[in-house]
């Protein structure tokens, strides 16, 4: 089981984990109200670095995002004795947008180099769940023996691009957010970096016991109203575990109407109504790619002290199901309550649950290693492959019209999603009429997973969205274009079409590295019941320059 | 009113990429949302909000309050006419 060697949080509340923890304990919030910032007409509240903080964090020759990530990783590494030049260390960067207009893989390459790392970094780009996805990937890669250490860095900086996009979705509050509260009216965006250094050995105090990712296969933006994906993720992780060991469930709690309501459903359905919740967005806002890492670290620190952190902004319960959430600090027994659950959900229908435990593992937790012993652990092999590229002579629209049709949503999709859609529709033996994959209808459970890779992220949609906000006199940010500036929406579209309810992941690599892609696929689905997988490379540099090679996989 | 309805049909079809919907089949009374209607979703509502601002200068701060407005092309047209005459 992997364990935590070291952590860092770099946020407007402080540049170390301890500074952040003490700030949160004293009730401080980094949220402030802004009006007219970045030329945005509508006011908004956000957690942003001050000019002085930005100056202190800046590293010459690096972007703001890169500098922030490097500072956070370096501070975390300073508490370890790792030889950064070792080939046994991997950097996993969790970010949703990195630097706008540039592939996150370039930022990851620059950060890895600045840290002195030698192996190719991996970017996890699964919208809001990325920070916990990245930790599960670290767990998988280390448990499979591919590396000894993983440096998971979640980082996000805010901009006119992101704030205007969430405003166009009517999801942003102009006041500090109120998770789970009756008066909640939207999220706040935040910037931060957070780092966890994981070790393959159990030499750290905190352990990542198990995790699961499940897709709603419901809508690309709205969560399942009954919390289907999140419930399934929690159940997969908590099956056979003793829930009385849970000190807390650290929820996503974005303070949007739909997210918090959905989470309350999933918590009730999973039988966790009596476990104290902590919702931390009232301190930092939604720090997107950093959120899952940052909130995990704070919850570890609070559980060390026997504390459930107060959910700042919460006053009166405003969700339909009973949950145990409070605005004041709650004590828990350090000896008994040594575990916590982290939940997170995001666009593209993603939901992730992860279970963490403190100290020695002598209290009957089922670990991934236990699960592996009872499973068929074969590797995944390709059964069918489809290749599409801009040089084929036929456009995606032509293929759609001639071979597919009758799916009007196709015309709303961006290039990446259209590419994924056309590829999977023409990928024998998948049914073309959008029916479930055979393994699901076969009734043996397990579902289907989708794991996609590329280099350019969502660069085409990024440019298109920028064109809707670049002119102050013609400023009409498009919500439908903004949604597709998250590349994992392509996986979400396929999940909806084929009812794929297992893991959906999107990774951004330096280049098309088939060895690494196969390693990630094998490692991340090693301890999974999943029956079939759609995986491969899907990249678009422009509307007329794209490449896709997707395959179905089965276990050997 | 009829001109406004026709303009809205063309604008909505274009903004929402309703390429498989023929204008002559686009009835102004058909519900825009739900399976019995055109089948639009929550992002489509928000895109119509952008359209109303862009084409008609109408700013809606809270589209949830105006759910009835987005029932059909006719109800949108009535809303536009009402706001314009105020």
XYZ file of C-alpha atoms in Angstrom:
642
model
C 0.000 0.000 0.000
C 1.368 3.415 -0.920
C 1.990 5.957 1.808
C 2.472 9.693 2.108
C 6.056 10.874 2.613
C 5.522 14.598 2.508
C 3.012 17.299 1.590
C 2.766 20.972 0.727
C -0.049 23.458 0.216
C 0.783 26.759 -1.447
C -2.279 29.011 -1.430
C -3.227 32.609 -0.633
C -3.508 31.406 3.015
C 0.127 30.298 3.212
C 2.989 28.554 1.484
C 3.282 25.414 3.637
C 0.831 22.737 4.806
C 1.172 23.912 8.405
C 0.542 27.591 7.584
C -2.575 26.589 5.684
C -3.827 24.274 8.391
C -3.353 26.906 11.108
C -5.097 29.532 8.949
C -8.091 27.233 8.419
C -8.167 26.349 12.143
C -8.368 30.038 12.988
C -11.301 30.398 10.584
C -9.547 32.456 7.912
C -10.806 32.361 4.345
C -8.934 33.454 1.228
C -12.189 34.384 -0.531
C -12.607 38.024 -1.507
C -15.130 39.842 -3.678
C -13.870 41.285 -6.956
C -15.539 43.768 -9.278
C -14.218 44.677 -12.717
C -11.184 42.414 -12.406
C -9.880 41.105 -15.776
C -12.471 43.309 -17.488
C -15.315 41.110 -16.268
C -18.583 42.995 -15.818
C -20.200 40.632 -13.364
C -18.728 40.690 -9.837
C -17.404 37.455 -8.356
C -15.777 36.129 -5.192
C -12.541 34.176 -5.572
C -9.419 33.054 -3.763
C -6.517 34.701 -5.616
C -2.853 35.301 -4.815
C -2.021 38.928 -4.033
C 0.517 40.842 -6.131
C 3.087 40.434 -3.350
C 2.459 36.703 -3.168
C 2.734 36.339 -6.936
C 6.029 38.236 -6.860
C 7.327 35.983 -4.080
C 6.307 32.822 -5.942
C 7.489 33.852 -9.426
C 10.479 32.011 -10.882
C 12.202 33.679 -13.801
C 11.644 31.890 -17.111
C 8.529 30.028 -15.938
C 4.820 30.816 -16.210
C 2.751 31.631 -13.128
C 1.310 28.104 -13.083
C 4.715 26.468 -13.509
C 6.286 28.647 -10.804
C 3.496 27.832 -8.376
C 3.747 24.095 -9.024
C 7.559 24.108 -8.781
C 7.467 26.023 -5.462
C 4.931 23.611 -3.998
C 6.768 20.472 -5.152
C 10.154 21.800 -3.996
C 8.848 22.607 -0.538
C 7.316 19.128 -0.221
C 10.527 17.494 -1.497
C 12.637 19.489 0.980
C 11.207 17.320 3.780
C 12.344 14.109 2.058
C 15.695 12.690 1.128
C 14.674 11.626 -2.373
C 17.305 11.582 -5.095
C 15.283 13.510 -7.689
C 17.472 12.283 -10.544
C 16.390 8.697 -9.858
C 14.595 6.905 -12.691
C 12.177 5.529 -10.100
C 10.338 8.847 -9.567
C 7.403 10.107 -11.632
C 5.725 13.531 -11.640
C 1.942 13.478 -11.977
C 0.477 16.920 -12.625
C -3.202 17.457 -11.913
C -4.614 20.502 -13.659
C -7.703 21.360 -15.646
C -6.464 24.338 -17.665
C -2.754 24.903 -16.818
C -1.727 27.892 -18.987
C -4.517 28.866 -21.358
C -3.643 28.388 -25.023
C -0.854 25.922 -24.375
C -0.852 22.182 -23.764
C -0.566 21.244 -20.060
C 2.061 18.716 -21.155
C 4.419 21.615 -21.867
C 3.937 22.928 -18.330
C 4.458 19.418 -16.936
C 7.676 19.050 -18.948
C 8.979 22.381 -17.669
C 8.082 21.583 -14.041
C 9.695 18.131 -14.186
C 12.871 19.608 -15.637
C 13.003 22.384 -13.043
C 12.697 19.790 -10.278
C 15.525 17.760 -11.809
C 13.337 14.753 -12.626
C 14.302 12.454 -15.464
C 11.178 10.439 -16.298
C 8.356 11.593 -18.550
C 5.650 13.390 -16.496
C 1.960 12.505 -16.796
C -0.852 15.087 -16.737
C -4.230 14.053 -15.339
C -7.001 16.150 -16.870
C -10.307 14.818 -15.515
C -11.962 18.174 -14.811
C -12.700 18.774 -11.103
C -11.866 15.224 -9.976
C -8.280 15.424 -11.321
C -6.628 15.902 -7.921
C -7.954 12.628 -6.537
C -7.635 10.817 -9.901
C -3.960 11.776 -9.900
C -3.488 10.179 -6.477
C -5.202 6.991 -7.635
C -2.936 6.913 -10.684
C 0.084 7.306 -8.382
C -1.216 4.432 -6.264
C -1.695 2.249 -9.357
C 1.706 2.994 -10.904
C 3.577 2.491 -7.618
C 1.635 -0.641 -6.664
C 2.386 -2.123 -10.088
C 6.087 -1.569 -9.344
C 6.683 0.855 -12.216
C 8.132 3.533 -9.934
C 9.101 3.816 -6.254
C 7.939 7.404 -5.706
C 5.297 9.651 -7.240
C 5.148 13.420 -6.834
C 1.507 14.388 -7.277
C 1.132 18.123 -7.855
C -2.279 19.730 -8.271
C -2.107 23.283 -9.588
C -4.455 25.895 -10.985
C -4.276 29.635 -11.594
C -7.336 31.730 -12.333
C -7.989 34.005 -15.267
C -10.594 35.857 -17.317
C -10.961 32.624 -19.312
C -12.017 30.347 -16.448
C -14.074 32.854 -14.447
C -16.048 34.075 -17.493
C -16.679 30.453 -18.479
C -18.144 29.484 -15.118
C -20.096 32.766 -15.098
C -21.580 31.848 -18.483
C -22.722 28.593 -16.865
C -24.335 30.734 -14.125
C -22.344 28.726 -11.588
C -20.343 31.517 -9.866
C -21.414 33.277 -6.675
C -20.555 36.947 -6.111
C -20.241 36.237 -2.371
C -18.195 33.655 -0.413
C -19.720 30.254 -1.155
C -21.987 28.353 1.258
C -21.546 24.592 0.845
C -24.662 22.508 1.611
C -26.468 25.632 2.848
C -30.061 26.507 2.027
C -28.896 29.875 0.659
C -26.076 28.539 -1.506
C -25.993 30.127 -4.927
C -22.856 28.960 -6.645
C -19.151 28.289 -6.398
C -16.070 30.485 -6.075
C -12.935 29.815 -8.070
C -9.546 29.651 -6.437
C -5.864 29.328 -7.198
C -3.424 27.088 -5.369
C -0.901 24.312 -5.728
C -0.715 21.286 -3.496
C 1.737 18.394 -3.482
C 1.761 14.890 -2.035
C 4.891 12.762 -2.338
C 3.857 9.114 -2.330
C 6.149 6.194 -1.553
C 5.665 2.662 -2.813
C 6.543 1.422 0.657
C 4.401 1.857 3.719
C 6.979 4.091 5.387
C 4.775 7.160 5.781
C 2.133 7.775 8.460
C -0.811 8.156 6.045
C -1.788 5.466 3.563
C -3.966 5.596 0.483
C -5.979 2.443 1.119
C -8.224 2.248 -1.910
C -10.017 4.354 -4.479
C -12.574 4.089 -7.244
C -13.748 6.192 -10.177
C -17.233 5.830 -11.672
C -19.060 7.734 -14.393
C -22.700 8.856 -14.234
C -23.135 8.341 -18.011
C -25.901 10.900 -17.593
C -24.948 14.383 -18.850
C -21.687 16.154 -19.699
C -22.253 18.905 -17.097
C -25.179 18.068 -14.791
C -24.511 15.361 -12.206
C -26.872 12.402 -11.915
C -29.722 13.813 -9.742
C -29.671 10.659 -7.622
C -25.868 10.484 -7.422
C -25.499 7.204 -9.321
C -21.786 7.488 -10.163
C -20.729 8.833 -6.778
C -22.746 6.186 -4.920
C -21.111 3.467 -7.027
C -17.644 4.901 -6.347
C -18.243 5.056 -2.582
C -19.680 1.544 -2.509
C -16.730 0.153 -4.463
C -14.317 1.661 -1.929
C -16.278 0.989 1.273
C -17.355 -2.579 0.453
C -16.219 -4.732 3.363
C -14.718 -1.777 5.245
C -15.643 -0.758 8.775
C -17.344 2.625 8.417
C -17.154 3.280 12.176
C -13.445 3.933 11.563
C -14.267 7.003 9.457
C -13.391 10.273 11.173
C -14.946 12.274 8.367
C -16.060 12.354 4.766
C -14.407 15.298 3.034
C -17.017 16.184 0.412
C -16.636 18.123 -2.832
C -19.203 20.693 -1.592
C -18.872 23.264 -4.371
C -21.978 25.130 -3.152
C -23.739 24.817 -6.496
C -27.352 23.708 -6.137
C -26.854 20.503 -8.089
C -23.522 19.251 -6.752
C -24.315 19.447 -3.045
C -27.795 17.983 -3.500
C -26.340 15.088 -5.525
C -23.680 14.452 -2.873
C -26.315 14.287 -0.143
C -28.134 11.606 -2.169
C -24.977 9.546 -2.649
C -23.994 9.829 1.035
C -27.448 8.676 2.093
C -27.526 5.835 -0.432
C -24.088 4.644 0.662
C -25.179 4.569 4.318
C -22.877 7.359 5.502
C -25.518 9.789 6.808
C -24.079 9.637 10.340
C -20.449 10.327 9.449
C -19.381 13.971 10.003
C -18.763 15.817 6.733
C -16.272 18.534 6.039
C -16.699 20.903 3.096
C -13.639 23.113 2.595
C -14.540 25.349 -0.371
C -15.482 28.169 2.052
C -11.746 28.659 2.738
C -10.226 28.328 -0.745
C -13.068 28.282 -3.269
C -12.823 25.627 -5.936
C -9.154 25.299 -6.807
C -10.006 22.858 -9.617
C -6.935 20.746 -10.449
C -5.490 21.481 -6.988
C -8.702 20.867 -5.013
C -8.506 17.084 -4.624
C -4.889 17.218 -3.454
C -5.288 20.261 -1.191
C -8.415 18.977 0.556
C -6.887 15.528 1.082
C -3.838 17.072 2.776
C -5.903 19.330 5.067
C -8.115 16.413 6.084
C -5.069 14.252 6.931
C -3.684 17.063 9.062
C -6.986 17.656 10.882
C -7.501 13.919 11.488
C -3.995 13.789 13.023
C -5.307 16.271 15.597
C -8.650 14.497 16.082
C -10.600 17.303 14.443
C -13.333 17.502 11.825
C -12.809 20.889 10.214
C -15.770 23.288 10.279
C -17.564 23.761 6.961
C -17.135 27.500 6.585
C -20.104 29.208 4.942
C -22.567 26.569 6.059
C -25.395 27.617 8.391
C -28.649 25.831 7.616
C -28.996 22.530 5.803
C -30.205 22.983 2.229
C -30.105 19.476 0.744
C -32.861 16.875 0.694
C -31.060 14.079 2.557
C -29.866 13.898 6.124
C -26.160 14.615 6.394
C -23.985 15.409 9.366
C -22.362 18.758 8.602
C -21.420 21.580 10.957
C -20.139 25.127 11.006
C -18.101 24.477 14.105
C -15.164 22.204 14.751
C -16.059 18.685 15.868
C -13.758 16.421 17.881
C -13.182 12.785 16.889
C -11.249 10.074 18.676
C -7.728 9.912 17.250
C -7.331 6.316 18.385
C -10.583 4.966 16.947
C -11.224 7.203 13.952
C -8.155 6.778 11.857
C -9.651 6.818 8.356
C -11.388 9.304 6.119
C -13.077 9.274 2.776
C -12.484 11.946 0.101
C -15.256 12.487 -2.446
C -15.071 14.520 -5.616
C -17.223 14.912 -8.730
C -16.910 16.864 -11.929
C -17.893 17.695 -15.477
C -17.842 14.806 -17.890
C -19.840 12.750 -15.358
C -16.745 11.852 -13.271
C -16.954 10.790 -9.625
C -14.097 9.565 -7.443
C -13.970 8.258 -3.873
C -10.729 7.509 -2.031
C -10.107 6.026 1.407
C -7.117 7.075 3.533
C -5.893 5.583 6.813
C -3.445 6.693 9.445
C -0.787 4.722 11.313
C -0.305 0.994 11.381
C -2.736 -1.089 9.384
C -3.710 -3.406 12.223
C -7.435 -2.832 12.277
C -8.768 -4.998 9.514
C -8.856 -2.691 6.521
C -9.196 -4.428 3.194
C -6.394 -3.108 0.986
C -5.957 -3.157 -2.753
C -3.416 -5.948 -2.289
C -6.112 -8.050 -0.568
C -8.477 -7.359 -3.422
C -5.851 -8.306 -5.999
C -5.428 -11.732 -4.424
C -9.044 -12.587 -5.174
C -9.015 -11.354 -8.741
C -8.113 -12.334 -12.215
C -5.195 -9.990 -12.791
C -4.462 -10.502 -16.474
C -3.131 -7.722 -18.638
C -5.288 -5.962 -21.203
C -4.957 -6.737 -24.891
C -6.431 -5.008 -27.917
C -9.316 -6.765 -29.611
C -10.346 -4.189 -32.233
C -8.826 -0.924 -33.391
C -10.027 2.031 -35.419
C -7.810 4.772 -36.862
C -9.041 8.141 -38.045
C -6.976 11.065 -39.230
C -7.443 14.357 -40.982
C -5.568 12.928 -43.968
C -8.182 10.229 -44.638
C -10.014 12.182 -47.315
C -13.340 12.015 -45.495
C -14.332 14.556 -42.879
C -15.881 13.529 -39.545
C -19.155 15.136 -40.678
C -19.143 12.989 -43.813
C -18.504 9.804 -41.846
C -21.254 10.771 -39.417
C -23.747 11.431 -42.242
C -22.865 8.315 -44.230
C -22.371 5.729 -41.472
C -23.932 6.943 -38.225
C -26.622 9.649 -38.167
C -29.573 10.086 -35.833
C -27.567 11.597 -32.952
C -28.233 15.364 -33.176
C -25.897 16.040 -30.239
C -23.019 15.229 -32.611
C -23.299 18.707 -34.139
C -22.901 20.373 -30.743
C -19.664 18.570 -29.916
C -16.183 20.034 -30.298
C -13.611 18.395 -32.561
C -12.228 16.132 -29.820
C -15.637 14.764 -28.838
C -16.701 14.369 -32.488
C -13.505 12.439 -33.101
C -14.120 10.180 -30.085
C -17.745 9.721 -31.085
C -17.107 8.807 -34.734
C -14.231 6.523 -33.744
C -16.220 4.549 -31.177
C -19.275 4.359 -33.446
C -17.201 2.801 -36.207
C -15.203 0.650 -33.779
C -16.349 -2.914 -34.323
C -17.776 -4.695 -32.350
C -19.431 -1.785 -30.561
C -23.123 -1.476 -31.361
C -23.823 1.554 -33.544
C -27.191 2.412 -32.100
C -25.849 3.540 -28.760
C -26.742 0.400 -26.874
C -24.736 -0.644 -23.844
C -21.571 -2.590 -24.404
C -22.184 -6.360 -24.356
C -20.381 -6.843 -21.066
C -22.849 -4.585 -19.263
C -25.992 -6.020 -20.797
C -24.555 -9.472 -20.094
C -25.473 -8.844 -16.488
C -22.180 -9.726 -14.835
C -21.601 -6.153 -13.729
C -18.242 -4.490 -13.937
C -19.208 -1.935 -16.555
C -16.896 -0.469 -19.129
C -14.044 1.968 -18.704
C -12.706 4.674 -21.027
C -9.083 5.793 -20.841
C -7.989 8.404 -23.365
C -4.634 10.072 -24.045
C -3.441 13.018 -26.079
C -0.876 15.792 -26.327
C -2.802 18.971 -27.156
C -5.513 18.777 -24.470
C -8.525 20.812 -25.698
C -6.486 23.441 -27.557
C -9.008 23.834 -30.412
C -11.905 24.591 -28.043
C -9.642 26.829 -25.950
C -8.976 28.994 -29.028
C -12.641 28.995 -29.958
C -13.721 30.029 -26.457
C -11.040 32.744 -26.355
C -12.532 34.208 -29.538
C -15.877 34.662 -27.728
C -14.277 36.708 -24.917
C -11.370 38.497 -26.613
C -13.276 41.593 -27.758
C -14.654 43.847 -25.008
C -17.347 45.213 -27.348
C -18.334 41.774 -28.539
C -18.030 39.887 -25.248
C -20.397 36.921 -25.322
C -18.766 33.971 -23.544
C -20.340 30.788 -24.860
C -21.271 28.228 -22.183
C -21.466 25.393 -24.705
C -17.982 26.140 -26.075
C -16.522 26.563 -22.566
C -17.675 23.104 -21.491
C -15.588 21.504 -24.230
C -12.434 23.260 -23.020
C -12.173 20.242 -20.706
C -10.764 17.391 -22.807
C -12.327 14.683 -20.624
C -15.740 15.734 -21.915
C -14.870 13.536 -24.920
C -14.771 10.524 -22.582
C -18.015 11.721 -20.991
C -19.743 11.844 -24.389
C -18.759 8.230 -25.149
C -19.797 7.177 -21.638
C -23.274 8.640 -22.212
C -23.593 7.068 -25.662
C -22.551 3.573 -24.562
C -23.562 3.698 -20.863
C -19.985 3.234 -19.683
C -20.282 3.556 -15.912
C -16.821 2.563 -14.740
C -13.704 4.753 -14.725
C -13.324 7.460 -17.373
C -9.918 9.134 -17.488
C -8.038 11.575 -19.691
C -4.243 11.788 -19.607
C -2.005 14.259 -21.410
C 1.449 13.065 -22.408
C 4.536 14.643 -23.945
C 3.996 12.544 -27.059
C 2.234 9.380 -28.219
C 4.126 6.921 -26.040
C 2.450 3.538 -26.520
C 4.507 1.790 -23.842
C 3.501 4.342 -21.218
C -0.137 4.262 -22.378
C -0.258 0.474 -21.980
C 1.423 0.701 -18.552
C -1.139 3.247 -17.358
C -4.006 1.143 -18.688
C -2.743 -2.076 -17.085
C -1.821 -0.460 -13.777
C -4.980 1.582 -13.319
C -7.343 -1.304 -14.117
C -5.294 -3.974 -12.332
C -7.634 -4.229 -9.361
C -10.836 -3.479 -11.242
C -13.827 -5.667 -12.078
C -14.265 -3.852 -15.343
C -15.081 -6.153 -18.265
C -14.152 -4.046 -21.266
C -12.165 -0.917 -21.984
C -12.075 1.648 -24.741
C -8.671 3.279 -24.807
C -6.280 5.060 -27.103
C -4.879 8.263 -28.558
C -7.120 11.129 -29.558
C -5.508 14.419 -30.517
C -6.653 17.472 -32.460
C -4.389 20.446 -33.132
C -7.000 22.162 -35.290
C -10.346 21.462 -36.955
C -8.466 20.089 -39.954
C -5.503 18.407 -38.243
C -6.419 15.475 -36.036
C -5.420 11.911 -35.274
C -7.190 9.156 -33.397
C -6.420 5.506 -32.710
C -8.892 3.859 -30.355
C -9.131 0.202 -29.409
C -11.366 -2.059 -27.416
C -9.486 -4.136 -24.857
C -10.184 -7.332 -23.042
C -8.302 -9.115 -20.295
C -5.853 -11.756 -21.437
C -44.595 38.902 -33.995
C -44.452 36.375 -36.821
C -41.226 37.959 -38.092
C -39.736 37.768 -34.593
C -40.727 34.103 -34.296
C -39.089 33.289 -37.612
C -35.937 35.203 -36.700
C -35.718 33.347 -33.386
C -36.109 29.975 -35.082
C -33.217 30.730 -37.435
C -31.058 32.134 -34.601
C -31.757 29.248 -32.214
C -31.149 26.619 -34.885
C -27.802 28.217 -35.699
C -26.638 28.957 -32.126
C -27.556 25.499 -30.848
C -26.274 23.624 -33.912
C -29.666 22.000 -34.517
C -28.498 20.823 -37.919
C -30.886 17.931 -38.175
C -33.940 20.069 -37.416
C -35.585 21.479 -40.538
C -36.930 25.020 -40.139
C -40.277 24.020 -41.658
C -40.608 21.319 -38.961
C -39.661 23.770 -36.187
C -43.058 24.620 -34.694
C -43.075 27.699 -32.450
C -45.394 25.949 -29.990
C -43.399 22.738 -29.573
C -41.777 22.502 -26.117
C -38.043 23.127 -26.434
C -37.146 20.852 -23.524
C -38.059 17.315 -22.610
C -38.368 14.215 -24.713
C -41.719 15.207 -26.228
C -40.186 18.370 -27.598
C -37.010 19.471 -29.304
C -34.983 17.862 -26.493
C -32.780 20.778 -25.474
C -30.841 20.689 -22.174
C -29.585 23.060 -19.464
C -26.565 24.242 -21.487
C -28.876 25.012 -24.400
C -30.959 27.309 -22.141
C -27.779 29.159 -21.197
C -26.822 29.452 -24.873
C -30.264 30.972 -25.610
C -29.630 33.436 -22.765
C -26.414 34.490 -24.584
C -28.354 34.724 -27.851
C -30.980 37.044 -26.329
C -28.253 39.324 -25.035
C -26.283 39.296 -28.266
C -29.170 39.755 -30.697
C -31.715 41.681 -28.626
C -29.671 43.311 -25.865
C -31.692 41.542 -23.165
C -29.715 40.603 -20.036
C -31.133 37.872 -17.847
C -29.235 37.574 -14.588
C -31.076 34.512 -13.320
C -32.290 32.204 -16.101
C -33.829 29.836 -13.543
C -36.489 32.439 -12.731
C -37.477 32.480 -16.341
C -38.075 28.812 -16.942
C -41.535 29.546 -18.357
C -39.960 31.940 -20.849
C -38.021 29.101 -22.449
C -41.005 26.823 -22.895
C -41.213 27.333 -26.658
C -40.104 29.709 -29.408
C -43.442 31.502 -29.051
C -43.002 32.129 -25.312
C -39.489 33.449 -25.970
C -40.845 35.761 -28.675
C -43.552 37.039 -26.314
C -40.924 37.705 -23.668
C -38.676 39.587 -26.138
C -41.604 41.690 -27.317
C -42.651 42.474 -23.733
C -39.157 43.542 -22.678
C -38.669 45.597 -25.838
C -41.937 47.472 -25.326
C -41.155 48.352 -21.695
